[in-house]
Short mmCIF file of C-alpha atoms and ligand atoms in Angstrom, two decimals:
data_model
loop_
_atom_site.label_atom_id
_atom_site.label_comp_id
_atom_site.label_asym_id
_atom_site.label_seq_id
_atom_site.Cartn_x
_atom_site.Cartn_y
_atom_site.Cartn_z
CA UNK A 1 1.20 43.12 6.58
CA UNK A 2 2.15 41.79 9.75
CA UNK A 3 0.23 39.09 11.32
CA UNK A 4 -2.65 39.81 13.67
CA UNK A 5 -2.33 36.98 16.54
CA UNK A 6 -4.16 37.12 19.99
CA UNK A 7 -2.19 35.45 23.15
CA UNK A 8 -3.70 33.48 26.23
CA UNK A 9 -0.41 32.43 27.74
CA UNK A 10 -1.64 34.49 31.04
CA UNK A 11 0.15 32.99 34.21
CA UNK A 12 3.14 32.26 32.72
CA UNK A 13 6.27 33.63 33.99
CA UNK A 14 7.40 34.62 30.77
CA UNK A 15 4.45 35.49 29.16
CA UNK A 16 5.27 39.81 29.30
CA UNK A 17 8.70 39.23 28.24
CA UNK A 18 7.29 36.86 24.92
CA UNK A 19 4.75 39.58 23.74
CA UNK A 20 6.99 42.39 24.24
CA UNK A 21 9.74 40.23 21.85
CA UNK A 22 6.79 39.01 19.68
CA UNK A 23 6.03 42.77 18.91
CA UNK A 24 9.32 43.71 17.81
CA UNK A 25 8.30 44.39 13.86
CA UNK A 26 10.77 42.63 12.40
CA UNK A 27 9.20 39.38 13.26
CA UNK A 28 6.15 40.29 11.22
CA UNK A 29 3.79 39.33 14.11
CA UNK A 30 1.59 41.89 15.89
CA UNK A 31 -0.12 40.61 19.62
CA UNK A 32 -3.97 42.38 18.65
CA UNK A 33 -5.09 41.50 22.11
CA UNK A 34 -3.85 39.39 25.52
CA UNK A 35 -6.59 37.49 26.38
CA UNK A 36 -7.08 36.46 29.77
CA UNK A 37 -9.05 32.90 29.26
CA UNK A 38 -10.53 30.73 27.06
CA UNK A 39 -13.35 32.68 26.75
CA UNK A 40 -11.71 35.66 25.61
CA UNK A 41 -9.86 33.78 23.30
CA UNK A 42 -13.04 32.78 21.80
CA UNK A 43 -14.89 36.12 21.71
CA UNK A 44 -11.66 37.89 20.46
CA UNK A 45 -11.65 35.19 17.34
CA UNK A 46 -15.12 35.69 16.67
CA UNK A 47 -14.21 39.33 15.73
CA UNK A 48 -12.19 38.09 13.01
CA UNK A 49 -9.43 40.21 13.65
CA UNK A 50 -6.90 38.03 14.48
CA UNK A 51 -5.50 35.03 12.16
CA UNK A 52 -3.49 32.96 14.83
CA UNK A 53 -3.55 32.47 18.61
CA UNK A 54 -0.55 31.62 20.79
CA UNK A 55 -1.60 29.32 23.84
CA UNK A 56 0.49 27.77 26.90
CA UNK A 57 -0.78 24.18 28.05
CA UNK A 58 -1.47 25.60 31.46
CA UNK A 59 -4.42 27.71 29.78
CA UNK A 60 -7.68 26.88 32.29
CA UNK A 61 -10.81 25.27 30.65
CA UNK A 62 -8.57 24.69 27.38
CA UNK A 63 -10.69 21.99 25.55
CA UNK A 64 -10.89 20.13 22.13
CA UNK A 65 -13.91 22.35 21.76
CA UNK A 66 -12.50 25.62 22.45
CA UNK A 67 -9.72 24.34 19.96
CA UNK A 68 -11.92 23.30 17.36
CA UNK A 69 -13.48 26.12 17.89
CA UNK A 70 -10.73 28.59 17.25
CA UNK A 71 -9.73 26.99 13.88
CA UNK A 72 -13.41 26.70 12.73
CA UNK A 73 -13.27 30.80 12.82
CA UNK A 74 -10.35 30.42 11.07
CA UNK A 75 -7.61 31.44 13.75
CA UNK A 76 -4.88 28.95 13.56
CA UNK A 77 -3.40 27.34 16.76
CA UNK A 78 0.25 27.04 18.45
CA UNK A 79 0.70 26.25 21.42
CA UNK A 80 3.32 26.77 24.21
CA UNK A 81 5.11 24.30 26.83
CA UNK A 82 7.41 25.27 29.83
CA UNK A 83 10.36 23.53 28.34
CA UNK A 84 10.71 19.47 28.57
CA UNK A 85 6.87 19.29 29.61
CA UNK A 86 5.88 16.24 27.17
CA UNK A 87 2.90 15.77 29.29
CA UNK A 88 1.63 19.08 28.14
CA UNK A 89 2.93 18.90 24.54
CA UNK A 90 0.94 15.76 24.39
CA UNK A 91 -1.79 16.89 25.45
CA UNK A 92 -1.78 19.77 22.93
CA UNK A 93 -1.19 17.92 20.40
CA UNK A 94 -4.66 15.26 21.58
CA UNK A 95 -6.30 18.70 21.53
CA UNK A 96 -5.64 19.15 18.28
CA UNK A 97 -2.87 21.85 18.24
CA UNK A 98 -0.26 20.13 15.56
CA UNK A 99 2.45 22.97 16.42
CA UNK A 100 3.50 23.16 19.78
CA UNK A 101 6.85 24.62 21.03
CA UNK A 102 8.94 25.21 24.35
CA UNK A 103 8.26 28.51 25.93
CA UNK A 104 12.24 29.30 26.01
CA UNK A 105 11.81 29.45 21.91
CA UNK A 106 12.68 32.43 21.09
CA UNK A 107 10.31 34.77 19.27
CA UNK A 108 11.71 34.60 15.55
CA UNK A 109 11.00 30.79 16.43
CA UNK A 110 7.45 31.09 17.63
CA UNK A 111 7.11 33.97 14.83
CA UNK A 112 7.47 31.72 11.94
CA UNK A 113 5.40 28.78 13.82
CA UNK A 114 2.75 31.17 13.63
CA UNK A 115 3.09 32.37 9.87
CA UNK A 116 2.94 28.55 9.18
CA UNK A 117 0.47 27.63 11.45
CA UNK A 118 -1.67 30.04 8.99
CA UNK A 119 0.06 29.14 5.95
CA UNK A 120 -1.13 25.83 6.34
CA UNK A 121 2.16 24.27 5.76
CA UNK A 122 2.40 20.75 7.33
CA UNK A 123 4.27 21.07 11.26
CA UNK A 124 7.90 19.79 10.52
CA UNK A 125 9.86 19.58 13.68
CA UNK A 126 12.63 21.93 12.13
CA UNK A 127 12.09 25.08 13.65
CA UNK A 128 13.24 24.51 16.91
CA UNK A 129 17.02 25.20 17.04
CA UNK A 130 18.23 22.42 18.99
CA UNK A 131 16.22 19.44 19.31
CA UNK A 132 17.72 18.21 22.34
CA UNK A 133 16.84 21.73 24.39
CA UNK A 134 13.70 22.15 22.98
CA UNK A 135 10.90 19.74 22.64
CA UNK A 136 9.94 18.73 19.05
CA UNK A 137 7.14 20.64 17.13
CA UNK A 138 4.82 17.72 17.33
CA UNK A 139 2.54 16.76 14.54
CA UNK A 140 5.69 14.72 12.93
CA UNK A 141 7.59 12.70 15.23
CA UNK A 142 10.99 13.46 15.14
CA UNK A 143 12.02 10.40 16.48
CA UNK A 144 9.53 7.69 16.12
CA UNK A 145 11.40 5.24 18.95
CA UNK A 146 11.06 8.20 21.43
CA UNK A 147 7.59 9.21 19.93
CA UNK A 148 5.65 5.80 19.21
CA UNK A 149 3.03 6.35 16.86
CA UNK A 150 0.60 3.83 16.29
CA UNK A 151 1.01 1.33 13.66
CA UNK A 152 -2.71 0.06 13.82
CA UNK A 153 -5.13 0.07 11.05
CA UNK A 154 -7.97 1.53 10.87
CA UNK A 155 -11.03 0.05 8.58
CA UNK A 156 -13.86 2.51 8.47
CA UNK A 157 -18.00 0.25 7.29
CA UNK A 158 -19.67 2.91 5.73
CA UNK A 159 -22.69 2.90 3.29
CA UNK A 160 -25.93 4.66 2.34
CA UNK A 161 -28.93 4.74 4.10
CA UNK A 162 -31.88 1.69 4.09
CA UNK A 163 -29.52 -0.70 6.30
CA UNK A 164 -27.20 -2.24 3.37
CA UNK A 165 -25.57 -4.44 6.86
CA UNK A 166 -22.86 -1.70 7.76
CA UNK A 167 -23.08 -3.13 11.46
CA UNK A 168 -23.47 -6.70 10.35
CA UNK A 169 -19.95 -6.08 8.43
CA UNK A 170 -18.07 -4.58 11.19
CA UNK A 171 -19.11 -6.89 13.37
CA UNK A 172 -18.37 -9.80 12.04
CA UNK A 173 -14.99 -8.31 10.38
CA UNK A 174 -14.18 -7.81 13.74
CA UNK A 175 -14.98 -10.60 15.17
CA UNK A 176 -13.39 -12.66 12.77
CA UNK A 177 -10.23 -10.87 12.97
CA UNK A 178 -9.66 -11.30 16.42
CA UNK A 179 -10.59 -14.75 15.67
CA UNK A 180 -7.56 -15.11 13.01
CA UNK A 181 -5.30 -13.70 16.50
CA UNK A 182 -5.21 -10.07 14.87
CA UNK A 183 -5.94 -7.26 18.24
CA UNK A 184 -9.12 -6.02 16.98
CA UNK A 185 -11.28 -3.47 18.47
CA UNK A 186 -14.83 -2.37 17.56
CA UNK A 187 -15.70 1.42 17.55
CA UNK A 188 -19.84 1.82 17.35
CA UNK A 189 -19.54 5.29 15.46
CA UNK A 190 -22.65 5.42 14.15
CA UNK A 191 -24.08 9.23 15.49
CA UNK A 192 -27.84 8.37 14.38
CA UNK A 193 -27.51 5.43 17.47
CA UNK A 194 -25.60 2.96 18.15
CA UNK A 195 -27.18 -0.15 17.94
CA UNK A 196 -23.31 -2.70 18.35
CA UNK A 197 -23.70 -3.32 22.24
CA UNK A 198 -27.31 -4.93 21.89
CA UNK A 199 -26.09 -7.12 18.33
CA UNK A 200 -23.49 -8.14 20.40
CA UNK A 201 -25.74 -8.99 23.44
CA UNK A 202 -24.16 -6.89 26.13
CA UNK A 203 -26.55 -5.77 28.46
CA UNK A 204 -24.76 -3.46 30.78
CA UNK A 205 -24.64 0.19 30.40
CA UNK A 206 -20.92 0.70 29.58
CA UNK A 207 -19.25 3.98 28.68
CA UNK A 208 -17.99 3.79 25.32
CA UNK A 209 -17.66 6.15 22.69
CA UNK A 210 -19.37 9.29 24.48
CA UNK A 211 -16.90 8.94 27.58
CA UNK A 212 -13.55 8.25 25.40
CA UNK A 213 -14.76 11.50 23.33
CA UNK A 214 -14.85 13.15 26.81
CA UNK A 215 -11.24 12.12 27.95
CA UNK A 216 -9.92 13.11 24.25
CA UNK A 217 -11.75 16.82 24.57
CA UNK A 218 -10.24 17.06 27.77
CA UNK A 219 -6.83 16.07 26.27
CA UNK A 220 -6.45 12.79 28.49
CA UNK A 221 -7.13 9.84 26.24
CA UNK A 222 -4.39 7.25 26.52
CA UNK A 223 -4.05 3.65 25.76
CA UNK A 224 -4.70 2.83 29.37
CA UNK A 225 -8.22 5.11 29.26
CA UNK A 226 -9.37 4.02 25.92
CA UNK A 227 -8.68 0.17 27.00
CA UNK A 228 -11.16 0.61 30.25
CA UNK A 229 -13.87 2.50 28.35
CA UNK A 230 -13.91 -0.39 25.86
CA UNK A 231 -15.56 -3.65 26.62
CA UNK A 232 -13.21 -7.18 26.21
CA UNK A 233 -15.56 -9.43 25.21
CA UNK A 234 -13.15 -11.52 23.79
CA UNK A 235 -9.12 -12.53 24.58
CA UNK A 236 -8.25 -9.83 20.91
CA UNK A 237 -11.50 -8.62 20.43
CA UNK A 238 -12.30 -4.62 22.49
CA UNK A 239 -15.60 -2.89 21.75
CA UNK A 240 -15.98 0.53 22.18
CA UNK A 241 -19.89 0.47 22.61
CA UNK A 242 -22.11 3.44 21.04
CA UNK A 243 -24.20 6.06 21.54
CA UNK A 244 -26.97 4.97 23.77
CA UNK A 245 -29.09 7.63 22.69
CA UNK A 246 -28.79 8.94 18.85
CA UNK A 247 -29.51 13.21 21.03
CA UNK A 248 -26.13 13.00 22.15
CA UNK A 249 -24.38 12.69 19.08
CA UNK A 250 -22.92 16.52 19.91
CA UNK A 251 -20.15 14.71 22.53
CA UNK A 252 -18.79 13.26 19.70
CA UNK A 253 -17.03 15.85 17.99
CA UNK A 254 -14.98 15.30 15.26
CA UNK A 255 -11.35 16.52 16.80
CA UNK A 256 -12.29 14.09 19.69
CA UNK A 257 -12.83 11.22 17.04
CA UNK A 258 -9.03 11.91 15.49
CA UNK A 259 -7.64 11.77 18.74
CA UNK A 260 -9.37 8.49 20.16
CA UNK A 261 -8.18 6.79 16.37
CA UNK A 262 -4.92 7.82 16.92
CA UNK A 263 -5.06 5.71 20.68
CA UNK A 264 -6.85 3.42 18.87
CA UNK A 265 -3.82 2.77 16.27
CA UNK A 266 -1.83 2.29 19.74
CA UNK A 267 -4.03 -0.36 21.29
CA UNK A 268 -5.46 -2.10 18.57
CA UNK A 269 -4.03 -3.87 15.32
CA UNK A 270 -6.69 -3.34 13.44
CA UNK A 271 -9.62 -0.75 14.44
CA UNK A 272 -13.10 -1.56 12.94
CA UNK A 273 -15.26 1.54 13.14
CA UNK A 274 -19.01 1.43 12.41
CA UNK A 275 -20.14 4.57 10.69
CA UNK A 276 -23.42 6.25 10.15
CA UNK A 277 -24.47 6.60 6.92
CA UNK A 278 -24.69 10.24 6.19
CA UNK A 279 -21.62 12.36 5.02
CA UNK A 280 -23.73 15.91 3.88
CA UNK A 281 -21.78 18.71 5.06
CA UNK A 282 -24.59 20.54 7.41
CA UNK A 283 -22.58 23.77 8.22
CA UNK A 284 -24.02 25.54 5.22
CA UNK A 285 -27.34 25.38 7.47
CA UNK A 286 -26.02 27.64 9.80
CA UNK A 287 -24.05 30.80 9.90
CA UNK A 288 -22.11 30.00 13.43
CA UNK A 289 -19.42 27.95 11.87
CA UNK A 290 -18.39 27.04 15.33
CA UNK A 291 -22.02 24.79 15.94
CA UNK A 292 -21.44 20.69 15.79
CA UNK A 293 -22.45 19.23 13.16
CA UNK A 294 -23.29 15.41 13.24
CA UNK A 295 -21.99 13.98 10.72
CA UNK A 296 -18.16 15.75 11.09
CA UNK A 297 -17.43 12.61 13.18
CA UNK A 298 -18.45 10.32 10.37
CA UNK A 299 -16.50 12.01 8.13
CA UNK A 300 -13.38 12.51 10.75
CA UNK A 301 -13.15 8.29 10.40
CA UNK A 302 -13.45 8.52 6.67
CA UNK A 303 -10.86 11.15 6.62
CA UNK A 304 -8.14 8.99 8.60
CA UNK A 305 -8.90 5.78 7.97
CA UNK A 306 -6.87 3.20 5.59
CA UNK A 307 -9.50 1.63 4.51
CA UNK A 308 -12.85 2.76 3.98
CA UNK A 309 -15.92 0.08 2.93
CA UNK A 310 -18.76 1.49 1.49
CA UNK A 311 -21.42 -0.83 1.86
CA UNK A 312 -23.87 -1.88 -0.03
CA UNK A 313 -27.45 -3.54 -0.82
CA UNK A 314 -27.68 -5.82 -3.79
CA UNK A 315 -30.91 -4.26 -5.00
CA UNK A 316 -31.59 -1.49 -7.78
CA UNK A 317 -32.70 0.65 -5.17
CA UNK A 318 -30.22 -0.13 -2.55
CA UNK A 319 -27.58 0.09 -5.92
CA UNK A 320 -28.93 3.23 -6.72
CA UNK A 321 -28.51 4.26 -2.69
CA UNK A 322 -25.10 3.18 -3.42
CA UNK A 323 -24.19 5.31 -6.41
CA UNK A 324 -25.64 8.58 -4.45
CA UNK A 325 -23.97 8.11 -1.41
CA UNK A 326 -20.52 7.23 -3.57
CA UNK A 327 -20.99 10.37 -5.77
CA UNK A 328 -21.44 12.96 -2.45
CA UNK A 329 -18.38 11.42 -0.56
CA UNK A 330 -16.42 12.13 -3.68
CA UNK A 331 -17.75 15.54 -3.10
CA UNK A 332 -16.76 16.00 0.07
CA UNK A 333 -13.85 13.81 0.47
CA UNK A 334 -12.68 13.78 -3.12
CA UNK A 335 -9.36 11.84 -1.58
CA UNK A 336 -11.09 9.10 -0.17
CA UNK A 337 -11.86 6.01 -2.12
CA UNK A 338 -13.79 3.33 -0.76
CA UNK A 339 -14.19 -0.61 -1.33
CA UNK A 340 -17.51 -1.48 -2.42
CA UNK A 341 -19.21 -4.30 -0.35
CA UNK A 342 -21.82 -5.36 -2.10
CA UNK A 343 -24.21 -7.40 0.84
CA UNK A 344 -27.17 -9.39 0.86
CA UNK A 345 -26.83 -10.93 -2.83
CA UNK A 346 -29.32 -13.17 -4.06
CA UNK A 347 -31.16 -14.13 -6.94
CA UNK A 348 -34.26 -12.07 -7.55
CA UNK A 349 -34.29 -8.42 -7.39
CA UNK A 350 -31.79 -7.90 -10.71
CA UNK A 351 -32.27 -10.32 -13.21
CA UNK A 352 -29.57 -12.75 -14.57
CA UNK A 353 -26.37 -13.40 -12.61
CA UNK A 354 -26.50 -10.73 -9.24
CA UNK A 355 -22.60 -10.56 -9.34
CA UNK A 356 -22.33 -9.81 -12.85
CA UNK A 357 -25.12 -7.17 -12.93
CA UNK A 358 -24.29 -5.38 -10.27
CA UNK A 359 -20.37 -5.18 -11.45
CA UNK A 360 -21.00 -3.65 -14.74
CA UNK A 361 -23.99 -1.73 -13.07
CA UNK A 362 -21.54 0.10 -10.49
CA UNK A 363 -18.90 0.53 -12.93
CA UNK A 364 -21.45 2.37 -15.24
CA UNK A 365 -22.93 4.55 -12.87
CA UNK A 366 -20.23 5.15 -10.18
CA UNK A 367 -17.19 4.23 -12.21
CA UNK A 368 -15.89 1.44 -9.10
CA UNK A 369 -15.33 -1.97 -8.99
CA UNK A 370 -16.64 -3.81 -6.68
CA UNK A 371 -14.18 -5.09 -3.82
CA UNK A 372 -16.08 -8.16 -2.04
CA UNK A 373 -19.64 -10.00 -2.52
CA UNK A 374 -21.42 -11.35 0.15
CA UNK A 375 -24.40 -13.67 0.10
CA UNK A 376 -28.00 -12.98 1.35
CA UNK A 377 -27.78 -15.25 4.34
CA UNK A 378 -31.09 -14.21 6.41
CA UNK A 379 -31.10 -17.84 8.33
CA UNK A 380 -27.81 -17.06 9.69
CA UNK A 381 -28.10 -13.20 10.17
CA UNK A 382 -31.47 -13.77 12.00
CA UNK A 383 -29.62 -16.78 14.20
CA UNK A 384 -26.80 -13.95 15.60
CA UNK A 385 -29.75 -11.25 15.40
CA UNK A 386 -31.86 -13.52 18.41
CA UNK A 387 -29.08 -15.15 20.17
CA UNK A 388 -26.99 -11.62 20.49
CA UNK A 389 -24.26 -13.49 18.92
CA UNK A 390 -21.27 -13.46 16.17
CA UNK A 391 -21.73 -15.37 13.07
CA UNK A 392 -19.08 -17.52 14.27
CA UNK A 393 -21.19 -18.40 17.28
CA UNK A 394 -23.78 -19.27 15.51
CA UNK A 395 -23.71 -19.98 11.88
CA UNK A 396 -20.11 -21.24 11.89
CA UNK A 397 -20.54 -22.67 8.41
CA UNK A 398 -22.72 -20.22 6.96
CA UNK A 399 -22.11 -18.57 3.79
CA UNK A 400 -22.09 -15.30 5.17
CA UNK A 401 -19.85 -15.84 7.67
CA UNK A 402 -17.10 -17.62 5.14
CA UNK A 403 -17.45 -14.43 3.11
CA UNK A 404 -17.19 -12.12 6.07
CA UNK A 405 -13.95 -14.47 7.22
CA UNK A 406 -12.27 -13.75 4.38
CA UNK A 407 -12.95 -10.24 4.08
CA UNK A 408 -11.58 -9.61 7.66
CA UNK A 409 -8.45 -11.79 6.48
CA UNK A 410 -7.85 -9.59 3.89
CA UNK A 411 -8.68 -6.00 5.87
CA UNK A 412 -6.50 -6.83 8.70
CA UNK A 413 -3.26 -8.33 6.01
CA UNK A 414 -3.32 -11.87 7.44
CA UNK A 415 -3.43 -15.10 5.39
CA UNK A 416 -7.39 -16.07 4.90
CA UNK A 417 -7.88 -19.39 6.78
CA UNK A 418 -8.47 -22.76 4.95
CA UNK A 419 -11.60 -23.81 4.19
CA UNK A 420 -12.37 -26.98 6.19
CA UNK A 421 -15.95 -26.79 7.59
CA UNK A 422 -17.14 -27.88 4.34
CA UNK A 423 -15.21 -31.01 4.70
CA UNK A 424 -15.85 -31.83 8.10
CA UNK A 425 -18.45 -34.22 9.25
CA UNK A 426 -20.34 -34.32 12.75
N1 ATP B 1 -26.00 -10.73 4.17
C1 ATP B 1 -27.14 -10.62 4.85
N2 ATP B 1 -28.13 -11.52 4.69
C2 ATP B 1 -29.27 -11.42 5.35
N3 ATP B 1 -29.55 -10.45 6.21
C3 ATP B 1 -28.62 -9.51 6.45
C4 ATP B 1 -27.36 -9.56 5.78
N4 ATP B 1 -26.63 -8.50 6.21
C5 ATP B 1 -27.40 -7.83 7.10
N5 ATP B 1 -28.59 -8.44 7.24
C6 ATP B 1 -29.72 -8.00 8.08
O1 ATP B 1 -30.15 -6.74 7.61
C7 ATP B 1 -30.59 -5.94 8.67
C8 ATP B 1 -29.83 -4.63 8.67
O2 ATP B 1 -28.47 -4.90 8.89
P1 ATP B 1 -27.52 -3.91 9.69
O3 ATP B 1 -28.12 -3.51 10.97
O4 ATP B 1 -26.18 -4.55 9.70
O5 ATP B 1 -27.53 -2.68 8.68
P2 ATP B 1 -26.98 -1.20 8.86
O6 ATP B 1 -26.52 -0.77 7.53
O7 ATP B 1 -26.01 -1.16 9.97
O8 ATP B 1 -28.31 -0.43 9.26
P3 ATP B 1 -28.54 0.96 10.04
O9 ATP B 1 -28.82 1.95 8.97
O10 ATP B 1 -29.71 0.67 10.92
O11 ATP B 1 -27.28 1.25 10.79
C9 ATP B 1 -30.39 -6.76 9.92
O12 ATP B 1 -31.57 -7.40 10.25
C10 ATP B 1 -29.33 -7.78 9.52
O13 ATP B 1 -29.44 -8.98 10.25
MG1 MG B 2 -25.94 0.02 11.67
#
């Protein structure tokens, strides 16, 4: 059966002549309906009787959300450039349309773009004859020197709820990196509030994560933008503040978080995101598949990033938080597995030695070994806490802060610094 595909290509001086080829039969493609905008795109895909949608760049109102949109009712996406427009591919392609081709492509081209744009084969760069005439189907670069993708790393602090010290971690990991010379920026992620600015005592209103959502919706986020929505507060160290208030956690949609990673790979080394802790898939709570959901941007940075820490307290009930938490990601992201953190250790709350307990405890329960230890330091976490400060700042020395050191050593592939504070006498 032929596939049922709307257009919105209107405006386009070839748009009559590309549906009337498109039609022909033996291209397997039928053109159910022409829409006019982006809102008849939308309405004609909630029908369900289409399965793909062919849209030019030039396409008014055309947003990350009318993208997302489109593939959430299960219409897949390619878009169309006038030919050599890389301005327009690009944006696309921020938008999150992975297949996008020049307009002159000719129909048996854009034909089979379609059928794999609902197969859900990966975008190859193949089908365009002539690579020189045409632009590349983006999504793989064909030529990484004309096509720079990002080499940065991104580290995703996750964990479960009751405040294991996600945004103590990424803090400090950042901080420390940046410290070691490694370009480091912060990303306050979390969607139940951001809390990253006031830790790191910066008073001013700035726009962070909200506005660099905005300019990735609107297919705009670039290296430049993302680098003057973030704060320097340091000569390596960017933060990307949070959401001031937790109600606005809609802006950040999940398409908008791929994009500003993928800048964020550009800018930035390393890329230290602070996550919130929930990953429950909430869509089942609502029919209109289309509605945010708050924690798709969480899981968007689990999704992409390299690394993913999960967390966690050193108590039986933050342990048992722990093994919850590890169990539903595995769920939902059955690809992803995270490095165990295990924060706040101390003598008390599980008898014998902590480190050994809680090893053989996690690898009972959640079947994971666990990846770092750090102390219960409260003197030094309370010091940084009043003074807005890093752990460097003020706890040089501090347990914690050694721990943390080494951990961002190891996240952002540097050699871990000597230990000489110990030695050193004031
Ligand atoms: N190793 C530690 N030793 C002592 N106190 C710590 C340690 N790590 C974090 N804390 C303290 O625990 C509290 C919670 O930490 P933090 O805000 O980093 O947790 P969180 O997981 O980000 O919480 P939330 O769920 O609010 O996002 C803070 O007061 C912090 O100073
Ligand atoms: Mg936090």
């Amino acid at each position: 059966m032929a596939l049922q595909v709307f257009t919105a290509v209107t405006g386009a001086a070839w748009e009559s002549e590309l549906v009337g080829e498109l039609d022909r039969a033996d291209h397997g493609v039928t053109v159910v309906r022409r829409c006019v905008d982006v809102g008849d795109l939308l309405a004609a895909a909630a029908t369900g009787t289409g399965q793909a949608a062919l849209l030019s760049a030039e396409l008014r109102r055309l947003d990350g959300d009318a993208v997302a949109r489109l593939l959430a009712a299960g219409v897949a996406v390619v878009g169309l450039v006038e030919p050599g427009d890389h301005t327009g591919a690009d944006r696309l392609r921020q938008l999150g349309v992975s297949r996008v081709l020049p307009a002159d492509a000719d129909a048996a081209q854009i034909a089979r773009a379609l059928r794999e744009a609902v197969s859900g084969a990966p975008a190859t760069g193949h089908d365009v004859g002539d690579p020189r005439a045409a632009l590349p189907v983006l999504g793989l670069p064909e030529d990484p020197a004309d096509r720079p993708t990002g080499r940065g790393r991104v580290v995703a602090v996750w964990g479960p709820s009751g405040a294991p010290g996600r945004t103590t971690v990424a803090v400090t990991v950042a901080d420390e990196a940046a410290r070691l010379g490694v370009s480091t920026l912060l990303v306050d992620a979390d969607v139940y509030g951001g809390v990253v600015a006031q830790v790191l005592g910066l008073l001013d209103e700035s726009p962070g994560i909200a506005a660099a959502a905005r300019l990735a919706s609107a297919g705009t986020l670039d290296v430049p933008r993302l680098a003057r929505t973030a704060w320097a507060v340091a000569p390596q160290l960017r933060v990307l503040t949070g959401l001031s208030r937790a109600d606005r956690w809609p802006e950040v949609r999940p398409q908008a978080v791929e994009t500003l990673l993928e800048q964020a790979r550009r800018l930035s080394a390393l890329t230290v995101v602070d996550c919130a802790f929930c990953v429950e898939e909430d869509e089942e709570l609502s029919f209109d598949t289309a509605a945010p959901r708050r924690n798709g941007a969480t899981l968007a940075v689990l999704e992409r990033a390299d690394t993913v820490l999960c967390v966690s307290g050193a108590d039986p009930v933050a342990l048992q938080r722990t093994v919850r938490a590890l169990g539903q990601l595995r769920e939902v992201l059955p690809d992803v597995t995270p490095v165990v953190v295990v924060n706040q250790v101390r003598r008390g709350p599980v008898p014998g030695d902590p480190e050994q307990e809680i090893a053989t405890a996690l690898s009972r329960f959640a079947g994971t070994r666990v990846g770092a230890f750090l102390p219960a330091d409260r003197r030094a976490a309370d010091a940084a806490l009043a003074a807005g400060r890093t752990l460097a700042e003020v706890a040089e020395r501090s347990a914690l802060r050694v721990a943390l050191r080494t951990l961002a050593a190891e996240l952002a592939q540097v050699p871990a610094p000597r230990r000489r504070a110990a030695r050193r006498r004031r």
